[in-house]
Short mmCIF file of C-alpha atoms in Angstrom, two decimals:
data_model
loop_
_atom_site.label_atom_id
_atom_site.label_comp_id
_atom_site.label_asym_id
_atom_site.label_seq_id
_atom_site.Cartn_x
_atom_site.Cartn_y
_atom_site.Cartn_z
CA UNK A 1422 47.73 -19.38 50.21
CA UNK A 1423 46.36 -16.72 52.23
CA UNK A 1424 47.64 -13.90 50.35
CA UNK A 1425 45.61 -15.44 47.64
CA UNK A 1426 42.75 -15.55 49.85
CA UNK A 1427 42.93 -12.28 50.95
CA UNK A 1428 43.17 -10.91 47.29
CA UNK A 1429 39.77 -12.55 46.70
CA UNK A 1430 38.08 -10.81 49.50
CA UNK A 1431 39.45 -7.71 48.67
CA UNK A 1432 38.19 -8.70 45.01
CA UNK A 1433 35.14 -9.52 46.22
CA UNK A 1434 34.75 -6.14 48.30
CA UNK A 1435 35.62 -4.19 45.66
CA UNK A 1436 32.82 -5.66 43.55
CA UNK A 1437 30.79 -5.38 46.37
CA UNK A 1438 31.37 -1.82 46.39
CA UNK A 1439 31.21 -1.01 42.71
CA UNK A 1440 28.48 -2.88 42.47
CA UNK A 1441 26.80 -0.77 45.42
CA UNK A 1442 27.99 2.21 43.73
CA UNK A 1443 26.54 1.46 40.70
CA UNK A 1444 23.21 -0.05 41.33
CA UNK A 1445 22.30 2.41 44.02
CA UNK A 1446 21.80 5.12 41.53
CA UNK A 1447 20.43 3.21 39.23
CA UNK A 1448 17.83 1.79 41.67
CA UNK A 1449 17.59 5.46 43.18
CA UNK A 1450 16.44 6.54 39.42
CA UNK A 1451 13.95 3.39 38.84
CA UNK A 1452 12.24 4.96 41.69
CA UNK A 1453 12.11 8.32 40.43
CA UNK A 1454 10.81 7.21 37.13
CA UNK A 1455 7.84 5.44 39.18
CA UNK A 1456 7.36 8.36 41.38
CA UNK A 1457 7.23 10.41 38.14
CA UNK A 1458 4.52 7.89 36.83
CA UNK A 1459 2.59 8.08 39.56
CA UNK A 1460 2.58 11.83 39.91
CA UNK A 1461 1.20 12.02 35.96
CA UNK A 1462 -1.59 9.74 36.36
CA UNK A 1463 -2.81 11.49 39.68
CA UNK A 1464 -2.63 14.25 37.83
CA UNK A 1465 -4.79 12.82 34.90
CA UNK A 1466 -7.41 11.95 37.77
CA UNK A 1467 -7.79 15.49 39.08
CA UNK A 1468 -8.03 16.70 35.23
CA UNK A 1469 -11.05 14.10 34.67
CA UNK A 1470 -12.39 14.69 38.07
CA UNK A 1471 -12.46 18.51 37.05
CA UNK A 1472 -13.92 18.36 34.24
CA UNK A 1473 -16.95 15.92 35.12
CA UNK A 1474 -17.45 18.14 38.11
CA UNK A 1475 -17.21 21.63 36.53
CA UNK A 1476 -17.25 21.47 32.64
CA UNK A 1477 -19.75 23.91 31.38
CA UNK A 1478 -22.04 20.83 30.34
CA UNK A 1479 -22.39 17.80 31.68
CA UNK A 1480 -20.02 15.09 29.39
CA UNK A 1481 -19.98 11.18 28.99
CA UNK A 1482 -17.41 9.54 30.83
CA UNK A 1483 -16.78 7.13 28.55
CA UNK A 1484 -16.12 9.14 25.49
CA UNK A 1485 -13.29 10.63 27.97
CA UNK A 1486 -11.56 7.61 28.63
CA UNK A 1487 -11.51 6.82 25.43
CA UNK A 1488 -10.49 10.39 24.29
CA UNK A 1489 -7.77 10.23 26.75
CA UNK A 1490 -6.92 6.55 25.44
CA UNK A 1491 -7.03 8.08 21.73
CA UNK A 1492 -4.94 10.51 22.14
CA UNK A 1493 -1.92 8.81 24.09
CA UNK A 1494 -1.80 6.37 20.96
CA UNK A 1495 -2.21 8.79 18.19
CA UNK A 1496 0.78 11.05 19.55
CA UNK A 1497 3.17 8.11 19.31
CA UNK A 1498 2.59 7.70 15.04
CA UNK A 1499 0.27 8.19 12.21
CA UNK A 1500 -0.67 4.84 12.46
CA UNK A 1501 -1.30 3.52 16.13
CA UNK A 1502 -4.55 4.66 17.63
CA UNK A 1503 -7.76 2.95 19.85
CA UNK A 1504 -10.71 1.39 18.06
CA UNK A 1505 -13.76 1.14 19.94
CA UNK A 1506 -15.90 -1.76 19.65
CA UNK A 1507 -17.80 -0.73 16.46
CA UNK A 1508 -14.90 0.46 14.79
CA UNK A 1509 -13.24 -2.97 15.48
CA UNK A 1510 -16.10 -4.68 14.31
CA UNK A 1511 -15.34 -2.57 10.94
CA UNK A 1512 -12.12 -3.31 10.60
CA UNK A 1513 -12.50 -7.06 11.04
CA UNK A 1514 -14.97 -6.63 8.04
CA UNK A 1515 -13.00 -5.08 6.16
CA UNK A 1516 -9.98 -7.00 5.98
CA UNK A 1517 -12.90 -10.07 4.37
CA UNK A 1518 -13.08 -8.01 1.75
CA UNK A 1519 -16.93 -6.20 2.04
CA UNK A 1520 -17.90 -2.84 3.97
CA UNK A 1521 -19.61 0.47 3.23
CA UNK A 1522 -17.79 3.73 2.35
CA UNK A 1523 -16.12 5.94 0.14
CA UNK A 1524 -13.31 3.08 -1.04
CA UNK A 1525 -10.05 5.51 -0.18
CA UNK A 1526 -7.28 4.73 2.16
CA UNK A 1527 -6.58 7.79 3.86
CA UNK A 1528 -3.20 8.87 6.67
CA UNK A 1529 -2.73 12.27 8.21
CA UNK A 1530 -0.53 14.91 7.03
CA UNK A 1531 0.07 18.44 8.46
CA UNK A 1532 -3.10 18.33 10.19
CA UNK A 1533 -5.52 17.34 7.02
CA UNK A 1534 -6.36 14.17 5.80
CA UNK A 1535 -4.05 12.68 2.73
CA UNK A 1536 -5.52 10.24 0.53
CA UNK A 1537 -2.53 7.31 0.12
CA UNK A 1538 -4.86 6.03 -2.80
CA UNK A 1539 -8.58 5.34 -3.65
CA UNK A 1540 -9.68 1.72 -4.34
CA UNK A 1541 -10.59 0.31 -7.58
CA UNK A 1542 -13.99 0.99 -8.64
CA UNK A 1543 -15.10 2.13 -6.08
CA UNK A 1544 -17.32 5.72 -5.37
CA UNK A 1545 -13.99 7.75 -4.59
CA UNK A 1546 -12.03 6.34 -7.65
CA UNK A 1547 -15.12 6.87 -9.78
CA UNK A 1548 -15.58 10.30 -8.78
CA UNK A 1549 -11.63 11.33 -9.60
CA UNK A 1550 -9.89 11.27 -6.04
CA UNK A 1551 -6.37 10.71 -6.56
CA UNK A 1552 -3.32 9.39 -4.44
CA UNK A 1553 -1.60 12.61 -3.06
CA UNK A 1554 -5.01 14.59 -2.46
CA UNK A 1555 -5.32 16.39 0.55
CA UNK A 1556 -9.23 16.65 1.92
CA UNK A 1557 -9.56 19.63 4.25
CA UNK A 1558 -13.21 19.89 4.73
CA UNK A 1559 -16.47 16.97 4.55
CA UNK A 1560 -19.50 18.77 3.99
CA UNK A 1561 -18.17 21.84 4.64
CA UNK A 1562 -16.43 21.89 8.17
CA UNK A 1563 -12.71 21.72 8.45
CA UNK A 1564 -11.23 18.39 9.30
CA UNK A 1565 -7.88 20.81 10.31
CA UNK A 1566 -7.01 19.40 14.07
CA UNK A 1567 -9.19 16.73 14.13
CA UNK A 1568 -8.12 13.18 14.48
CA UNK A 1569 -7.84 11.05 11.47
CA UNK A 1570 -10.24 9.00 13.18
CA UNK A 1571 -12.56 11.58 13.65
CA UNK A 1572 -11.76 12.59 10.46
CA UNK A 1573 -12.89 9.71 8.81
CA UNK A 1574 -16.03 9.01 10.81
CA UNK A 1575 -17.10 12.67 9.42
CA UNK A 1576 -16.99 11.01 6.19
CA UNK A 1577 -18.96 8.00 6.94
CA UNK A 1578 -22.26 7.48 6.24
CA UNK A 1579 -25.64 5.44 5.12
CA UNK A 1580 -25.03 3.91 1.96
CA UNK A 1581 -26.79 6.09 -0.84
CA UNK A 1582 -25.83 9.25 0.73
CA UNK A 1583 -24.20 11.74 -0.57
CA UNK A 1584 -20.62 13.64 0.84
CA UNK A 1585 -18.84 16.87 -0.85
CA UNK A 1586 -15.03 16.78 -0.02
CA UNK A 1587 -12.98 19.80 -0.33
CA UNK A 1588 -9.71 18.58 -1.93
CA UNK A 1589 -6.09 20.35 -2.41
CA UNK A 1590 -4.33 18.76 -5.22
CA UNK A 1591 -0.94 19.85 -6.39
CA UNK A 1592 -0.80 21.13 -9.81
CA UNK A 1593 -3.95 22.56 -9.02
CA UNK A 1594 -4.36 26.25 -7.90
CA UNK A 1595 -7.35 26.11 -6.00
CA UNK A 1596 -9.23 23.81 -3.86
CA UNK A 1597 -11.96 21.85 -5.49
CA UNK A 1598 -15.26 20.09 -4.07
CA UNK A 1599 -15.82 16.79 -5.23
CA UNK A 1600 -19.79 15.09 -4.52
CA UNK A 1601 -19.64 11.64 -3.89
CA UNK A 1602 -22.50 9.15 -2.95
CA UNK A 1603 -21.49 6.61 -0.61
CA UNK A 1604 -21.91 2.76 -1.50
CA UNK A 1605 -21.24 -0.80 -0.41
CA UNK A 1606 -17.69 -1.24 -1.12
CA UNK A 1607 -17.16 -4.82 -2.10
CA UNK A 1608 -13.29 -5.35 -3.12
CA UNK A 1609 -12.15 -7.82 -5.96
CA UNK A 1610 -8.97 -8.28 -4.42
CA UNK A 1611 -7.67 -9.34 -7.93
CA UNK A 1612 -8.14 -8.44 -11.29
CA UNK A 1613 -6.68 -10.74 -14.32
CA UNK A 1614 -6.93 -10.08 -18.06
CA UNK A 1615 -4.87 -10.82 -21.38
CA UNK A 1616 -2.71 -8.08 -22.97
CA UNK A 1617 -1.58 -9.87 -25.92
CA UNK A 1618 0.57 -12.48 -24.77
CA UNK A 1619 0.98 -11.16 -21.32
CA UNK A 1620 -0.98 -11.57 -18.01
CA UNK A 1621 -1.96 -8.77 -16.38
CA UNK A 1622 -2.29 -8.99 -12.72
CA UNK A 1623 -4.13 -6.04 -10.78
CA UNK A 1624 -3.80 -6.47 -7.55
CA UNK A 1625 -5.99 -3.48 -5.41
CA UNK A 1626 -5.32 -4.69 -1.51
CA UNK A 1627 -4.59 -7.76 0.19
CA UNK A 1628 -7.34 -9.06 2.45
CA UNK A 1629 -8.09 -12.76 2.76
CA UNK A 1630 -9.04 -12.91 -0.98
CA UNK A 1631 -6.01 -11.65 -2.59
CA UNK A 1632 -3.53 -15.01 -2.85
CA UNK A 1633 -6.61 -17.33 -3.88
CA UNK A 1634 -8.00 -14.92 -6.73
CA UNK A 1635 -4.20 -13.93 -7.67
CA UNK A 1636 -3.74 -17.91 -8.42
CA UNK A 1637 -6.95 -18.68 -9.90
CA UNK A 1638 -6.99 -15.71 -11.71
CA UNK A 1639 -3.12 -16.65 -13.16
CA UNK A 1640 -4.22 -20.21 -14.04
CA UNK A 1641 -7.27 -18.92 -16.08
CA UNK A 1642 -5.42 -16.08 -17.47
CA UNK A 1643 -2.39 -18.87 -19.05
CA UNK A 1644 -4.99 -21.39 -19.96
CA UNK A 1645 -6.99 -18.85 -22.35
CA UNK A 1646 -3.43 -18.26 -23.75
CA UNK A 1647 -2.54 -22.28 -24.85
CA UNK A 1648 -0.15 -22.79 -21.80
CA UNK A 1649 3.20 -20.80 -20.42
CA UNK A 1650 4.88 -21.57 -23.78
CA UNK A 1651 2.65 -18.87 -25.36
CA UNK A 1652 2.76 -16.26 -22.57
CA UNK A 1653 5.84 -13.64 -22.95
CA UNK A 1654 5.69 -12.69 -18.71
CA UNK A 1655 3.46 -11.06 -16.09
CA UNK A 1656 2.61 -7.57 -15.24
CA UNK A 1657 1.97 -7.39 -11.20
CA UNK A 1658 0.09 -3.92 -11.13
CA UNK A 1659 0.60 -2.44 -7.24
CA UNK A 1660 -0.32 1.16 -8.34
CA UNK A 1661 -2.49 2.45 -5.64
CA UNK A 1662 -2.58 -0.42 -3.19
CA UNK A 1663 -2.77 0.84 0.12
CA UNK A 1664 -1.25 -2.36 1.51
CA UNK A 1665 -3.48 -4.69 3.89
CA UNK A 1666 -2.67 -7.70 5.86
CA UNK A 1667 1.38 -8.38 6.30
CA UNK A 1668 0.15 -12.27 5.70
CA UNK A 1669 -1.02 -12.27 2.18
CA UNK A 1670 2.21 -9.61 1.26
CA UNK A 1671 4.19 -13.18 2.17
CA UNK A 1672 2.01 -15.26 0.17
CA UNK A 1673 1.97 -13.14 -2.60
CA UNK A 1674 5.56 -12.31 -2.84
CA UNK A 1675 6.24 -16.22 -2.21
CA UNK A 1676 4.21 -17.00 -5.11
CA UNK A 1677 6.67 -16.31 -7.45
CA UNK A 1678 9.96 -16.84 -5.62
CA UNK A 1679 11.58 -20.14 -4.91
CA UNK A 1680 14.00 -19.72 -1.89
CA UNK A 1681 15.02 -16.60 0.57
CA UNK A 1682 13.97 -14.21 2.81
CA UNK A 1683 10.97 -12.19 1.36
CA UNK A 1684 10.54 -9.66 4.46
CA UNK A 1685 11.95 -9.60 7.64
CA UNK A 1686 10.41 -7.55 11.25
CA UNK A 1687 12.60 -5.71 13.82
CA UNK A 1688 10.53 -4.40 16.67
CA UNK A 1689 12.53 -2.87 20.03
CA UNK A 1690 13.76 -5.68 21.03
CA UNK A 1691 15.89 -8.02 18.82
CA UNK A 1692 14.14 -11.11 20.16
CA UNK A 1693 11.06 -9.61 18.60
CA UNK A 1694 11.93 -10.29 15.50
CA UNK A 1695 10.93 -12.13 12.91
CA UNK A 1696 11.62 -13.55 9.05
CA UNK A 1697 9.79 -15.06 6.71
CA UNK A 1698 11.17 -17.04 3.75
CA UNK A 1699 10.02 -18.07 0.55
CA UNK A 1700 9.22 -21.60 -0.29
CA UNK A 1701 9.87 -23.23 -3.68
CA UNK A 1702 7.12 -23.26 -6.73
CA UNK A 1703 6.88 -20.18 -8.44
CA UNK A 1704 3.26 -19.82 -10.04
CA UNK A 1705 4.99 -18.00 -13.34
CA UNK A 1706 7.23 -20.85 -14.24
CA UNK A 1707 10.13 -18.34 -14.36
CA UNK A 1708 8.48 -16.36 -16.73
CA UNK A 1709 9.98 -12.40 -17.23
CA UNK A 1710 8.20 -10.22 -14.49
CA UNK A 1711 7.44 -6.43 -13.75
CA UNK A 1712 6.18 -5.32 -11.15
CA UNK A 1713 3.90 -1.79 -11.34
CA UNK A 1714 4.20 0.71 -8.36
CA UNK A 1715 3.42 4.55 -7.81
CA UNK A 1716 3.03 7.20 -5.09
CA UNK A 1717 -0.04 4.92 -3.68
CA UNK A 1718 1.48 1.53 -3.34
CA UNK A 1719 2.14 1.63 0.15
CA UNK A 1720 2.85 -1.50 3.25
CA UNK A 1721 2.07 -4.45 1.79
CA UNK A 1722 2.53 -3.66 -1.58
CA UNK A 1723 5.97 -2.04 -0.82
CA UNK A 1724 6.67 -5.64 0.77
CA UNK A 1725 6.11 -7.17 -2.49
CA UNK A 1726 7.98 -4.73 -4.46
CA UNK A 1727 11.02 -4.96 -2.61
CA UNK A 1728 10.95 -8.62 -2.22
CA UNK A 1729 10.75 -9.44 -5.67
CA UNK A 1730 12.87 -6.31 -6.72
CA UNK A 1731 16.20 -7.44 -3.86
CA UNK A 1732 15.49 -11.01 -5.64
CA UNK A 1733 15.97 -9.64 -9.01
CA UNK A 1734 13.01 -11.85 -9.68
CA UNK A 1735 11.13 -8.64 -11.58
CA UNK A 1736 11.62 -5.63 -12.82
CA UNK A 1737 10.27 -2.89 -10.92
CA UNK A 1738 8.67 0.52 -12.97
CA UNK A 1739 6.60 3.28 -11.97
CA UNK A 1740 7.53 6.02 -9.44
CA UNK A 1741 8.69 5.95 -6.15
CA UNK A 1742 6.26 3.90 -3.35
CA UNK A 1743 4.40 5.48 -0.44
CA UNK A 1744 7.05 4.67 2.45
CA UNK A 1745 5.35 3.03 5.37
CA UNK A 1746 7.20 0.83 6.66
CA UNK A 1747 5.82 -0.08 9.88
CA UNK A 1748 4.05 -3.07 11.32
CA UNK A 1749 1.02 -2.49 12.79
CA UNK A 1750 -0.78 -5.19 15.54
CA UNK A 1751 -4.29 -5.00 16.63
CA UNK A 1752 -4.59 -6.22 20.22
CA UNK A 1753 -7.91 -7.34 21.52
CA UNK A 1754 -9.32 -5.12 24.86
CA UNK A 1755 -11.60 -5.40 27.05
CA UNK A 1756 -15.11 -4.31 26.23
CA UNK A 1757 -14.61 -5.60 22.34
CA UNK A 1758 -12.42 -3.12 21.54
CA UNK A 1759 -8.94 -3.37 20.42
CA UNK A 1760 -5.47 -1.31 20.15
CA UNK A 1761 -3.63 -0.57 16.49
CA UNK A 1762 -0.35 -0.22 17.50
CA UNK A 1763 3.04 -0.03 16.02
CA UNK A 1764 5.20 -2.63 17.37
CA UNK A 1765 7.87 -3.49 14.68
CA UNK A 1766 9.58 -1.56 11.79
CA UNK A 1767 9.86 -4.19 8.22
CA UNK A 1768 12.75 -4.35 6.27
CA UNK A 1769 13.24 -5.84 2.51
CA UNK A 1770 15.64 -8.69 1.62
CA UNK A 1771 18.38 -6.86 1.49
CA UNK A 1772 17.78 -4.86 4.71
CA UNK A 1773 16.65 -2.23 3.20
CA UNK A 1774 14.27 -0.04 5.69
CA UNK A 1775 10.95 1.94 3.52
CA UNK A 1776 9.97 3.46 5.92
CA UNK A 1777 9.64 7.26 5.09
CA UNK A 1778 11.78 6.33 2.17
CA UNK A 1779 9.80 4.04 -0.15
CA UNK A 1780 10.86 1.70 -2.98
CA UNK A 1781 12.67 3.30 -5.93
CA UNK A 1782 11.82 1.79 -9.19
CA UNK A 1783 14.88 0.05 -11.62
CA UNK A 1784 13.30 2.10 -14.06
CA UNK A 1785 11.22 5.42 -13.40
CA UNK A 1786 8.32 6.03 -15.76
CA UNK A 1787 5.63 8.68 -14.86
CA UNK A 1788 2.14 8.50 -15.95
CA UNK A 1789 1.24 11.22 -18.06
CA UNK A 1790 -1.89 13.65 -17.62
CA UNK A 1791 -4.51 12.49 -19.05
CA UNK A 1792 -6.06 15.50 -21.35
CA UNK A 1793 -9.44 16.06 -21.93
CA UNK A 1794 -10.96 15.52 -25.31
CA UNK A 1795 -11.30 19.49 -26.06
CA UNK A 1796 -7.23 19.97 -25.57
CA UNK A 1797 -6.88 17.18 -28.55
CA UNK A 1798 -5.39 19.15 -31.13
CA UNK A 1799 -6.10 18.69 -35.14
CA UNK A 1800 -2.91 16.98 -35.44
CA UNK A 1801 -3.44 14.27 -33.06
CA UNK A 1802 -7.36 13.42 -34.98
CA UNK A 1803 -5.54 13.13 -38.38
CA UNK A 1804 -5.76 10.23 -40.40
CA UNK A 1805 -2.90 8.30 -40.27
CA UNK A 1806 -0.29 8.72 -43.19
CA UNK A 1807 -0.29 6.35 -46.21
CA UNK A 1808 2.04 3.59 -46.84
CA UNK A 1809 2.77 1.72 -49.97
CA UNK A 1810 0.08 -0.56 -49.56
CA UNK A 1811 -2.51 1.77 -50.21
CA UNK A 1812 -1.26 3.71 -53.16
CA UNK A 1813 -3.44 2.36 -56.28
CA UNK A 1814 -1.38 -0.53 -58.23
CA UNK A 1815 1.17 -1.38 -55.51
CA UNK A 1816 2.86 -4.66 -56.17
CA UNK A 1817 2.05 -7.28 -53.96
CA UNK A 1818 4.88 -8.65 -51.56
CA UNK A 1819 5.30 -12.42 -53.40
CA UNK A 1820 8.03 -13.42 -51.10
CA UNK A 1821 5.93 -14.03 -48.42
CA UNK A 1822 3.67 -17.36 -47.23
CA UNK A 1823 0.30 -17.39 -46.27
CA UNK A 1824 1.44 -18.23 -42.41
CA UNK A 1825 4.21 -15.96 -42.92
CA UNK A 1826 1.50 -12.80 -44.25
CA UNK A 1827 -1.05 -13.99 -41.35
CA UNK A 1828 2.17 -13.76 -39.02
CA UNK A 1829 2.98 -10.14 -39.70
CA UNK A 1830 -0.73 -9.10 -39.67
CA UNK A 1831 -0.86 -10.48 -35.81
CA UNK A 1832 2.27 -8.82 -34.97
CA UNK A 1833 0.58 -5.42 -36.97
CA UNK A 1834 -2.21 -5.79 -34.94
CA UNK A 1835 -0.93 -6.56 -31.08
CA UNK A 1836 1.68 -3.87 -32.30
CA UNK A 1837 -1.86 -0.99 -32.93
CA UNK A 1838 -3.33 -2.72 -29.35
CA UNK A 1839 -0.10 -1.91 -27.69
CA UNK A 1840 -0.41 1.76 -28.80
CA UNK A 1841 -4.03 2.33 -28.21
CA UNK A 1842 -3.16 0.77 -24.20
CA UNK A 1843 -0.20 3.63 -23.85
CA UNK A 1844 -2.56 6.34 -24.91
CA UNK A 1845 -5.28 4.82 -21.94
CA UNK A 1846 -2.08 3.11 -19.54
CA UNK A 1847 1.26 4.46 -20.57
CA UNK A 1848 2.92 2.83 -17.77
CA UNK A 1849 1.09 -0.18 -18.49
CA UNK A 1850 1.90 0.11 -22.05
CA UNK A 1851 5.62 0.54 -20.79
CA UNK A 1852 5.61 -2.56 -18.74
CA UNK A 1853 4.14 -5.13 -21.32
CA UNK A 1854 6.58 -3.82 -23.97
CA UNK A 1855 9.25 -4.17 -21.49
CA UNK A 1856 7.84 -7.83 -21.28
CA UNK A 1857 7.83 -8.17 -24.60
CA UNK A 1858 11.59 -7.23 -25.31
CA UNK A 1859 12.66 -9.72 -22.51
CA UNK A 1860 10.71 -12.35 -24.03
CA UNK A 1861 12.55 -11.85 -27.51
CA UNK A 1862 16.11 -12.20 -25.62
CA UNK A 1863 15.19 -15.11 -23.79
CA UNK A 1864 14.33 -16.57 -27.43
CA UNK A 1865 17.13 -15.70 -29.53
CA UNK A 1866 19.03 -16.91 -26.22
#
């Protein structure tokens, strides 16, 4: 008995000592650290001190703070960064869906500003502003080294003003200046119209508006067609959605899937995380899908994508997505004015990270230039060769029924719509054809 007990003191030393061993340099570096800490931010007093006292003129304190605040954020990502109490106040309006601007998401790249894409009708995407554009002056001065929140409050403005961006577009030799007047910017979150017998579903960003006008829209869209029995499937168009709130991402992807995980959030620590799951109802009856994505679907849009691409629940075409794949919280400050701040990384069904990476498409289809009306050769203004039909005498086809004639005249017709649409959409065009081929399988099925 007493060897045993003096085996567990000499256990109990030992740990004693390792533990001691350990710990102290750990402890000893904890303190460091702090020390280290400390040393920084009395260094970032004398700095401010010096400069209020000795500055060559006299600067607002406040504006240095919040420089200094700025600037610690904006080093960690693209996408963290301090809004002060009016720019908080914007954002909060913007994500209901009404504000005044340009209409372009913009990130920063190399220094300049990078458009990620320009909202639907609005100034930038009437004047021509594409995803991929690079501005590198407003009005004339060079945004190079600013901020892109200073960036972007150069480009800000009363409504009914005008703003000339200088923009770098690749393909394009030299920069160009674009003249834009700014406007109201008041976003239809979704856009639904009738291609034949398929719904068309553009969806431009998702603020609180997007889920309700995506079903409402859907609804009016299959009762103008007779019911699901006459719809072939639905075209979700993400091209050039810069993303928006993480929330209606779920609710849209959950819209048309009945069960699973639709996204799930890892931030640094595991018990951070989260995942969201789909519930059952699926708003297209199981009804063929593809889903429409380019260089300027980015965040939320990429969420959709991938959830509904890992599900196999649609057929993804297009070209590759944007790549952010970050989560981004606003936090509340004092003073009204908040933090954006990265705090978790998403990943798709499948575990798939985007970020940096994007989502590839099943099926790759570019969009073609669009040439102007002067490049249209002879050829292409032709009239259009003649058939049998036309020549003088031709018999008539007697084989046929009425119904049966009136069918192939529909099928002639959707079948000259669909080819007008690729000359204005070809991706588009693509997409509802793609519908259209799944549809017949399902039927001869």
């Amino acid at each position: 008995m007493k060897k045993f007990v003096m085996a567990a003191v000499a256990g109990t030393l030992a740990g004693v000592i390792a533990t001691t061993q350990i710990a102290g340099p750990l402890l000893a570096q904890e303190g460091e650290r702090d020390n280290s800490v400390y040393e920084q931010l009395d260094l970032f007093g004398d700095i401010f001190e010096r400069i209020r006292a000795q500055y060559v003129e006299e600067v607002d304190e406040g504006e240095l703070i919040e420089a200094a605040i700025n600037g610690m954020l904006t080093s960690l990502d693209p996408h963290s960064s301090y809004l002060s109490p009016d720019d908080a106040a914007d954002m909060r309006v913007q994500t209901r869906g009404e504000f005044g601007g340009l209409g372009i998401e913009v990130t920063q790249e190399e220094g300049f500003v990078k458009v990620v894409s320009p909202i639907d009708d609005t100034p930038a995407d009437d004047a021509g502003i594409e995803a991929g554009d690079f501005i590198t002056h407003v009005d004339g001065e060079s945004v190079l080294g600013l901020t892109l929140d200073e960036a972007v409050e150069m480009m800000r403005g009363p409504v009914g003003s005008e703003i000339i961006i200088t923009v770098v577009r690749e393909g394009t030799e030299e920069p160009f200046d674009v003249s834009i007047i700014r406007d109201t910017i008041k976003l239809t979150a979704v856009r639904t119209r009738v291609e034949g017998k398929t719904v068309v579903m553009r969806v431009s960003t998702f603020n609180d508006q997007t889920y309700p006008n995506l079903e409402s829209g859907l609804m009016e869209a299959v009762e103008e067609l007779g019911g699901f029995e006459n719809v072939d499937g639905f075209v979700l168009d993400l091209r050039n959605n810069p993303g928006g709130l993480l929330t209606q991402a779920i609710k849209v992807s959950d819209a048309f899937l009945n069960a699973g995980e639709i996204v799930s959030t890892r931030g640094r620590d595991p018990q951070d995380g989260e995942r969201y799951n789909a519930t059952p109802g699926d708003l297209a009856e199981g009804l063929p899908m593809v889903v429409l994505i380019n260089g300027g679907s980015a965040s939320a849009s990429e969420i959709v994508a991938g959830a509904l691409q890992d599900h196999r629940r649609a057929i993804v075409v297009g070209t590759k997505s944007f790549g952010k794949g970050s989560v981004q919280t606003v936090m509340p400050l004092r003073g009204d004015g908040a933090m954006r701040l990265t705090t978790a990384r998403y990943y798709t069904p499948s575990g798939r990270s985007i970020q940096a990476l994007g989502v590839s498409p099943d099926i790759v289809v570019a969009q073609p230039p669009s040439r102007p009306e002067e490049e249209t050769s002879e050829e292409d203004t032709a009239r259009p060769l003649r058939s049998e039909a036309d020549l003088r005498g031709a018999l008539d086809n007697d084989s046929l029924t009425e119904d049966e004639r009136r069918q192939i005249e529909e099928e002639q017709a959707r079948a000259e719509a669909s080819a007008e649409l690729r000359e204005e959409d070809f991706q588009l065009s693509y997409a509802i054809d793609l519908l259209h081929g799944l549809a017949a399988i399902d039927a001869a099925q």
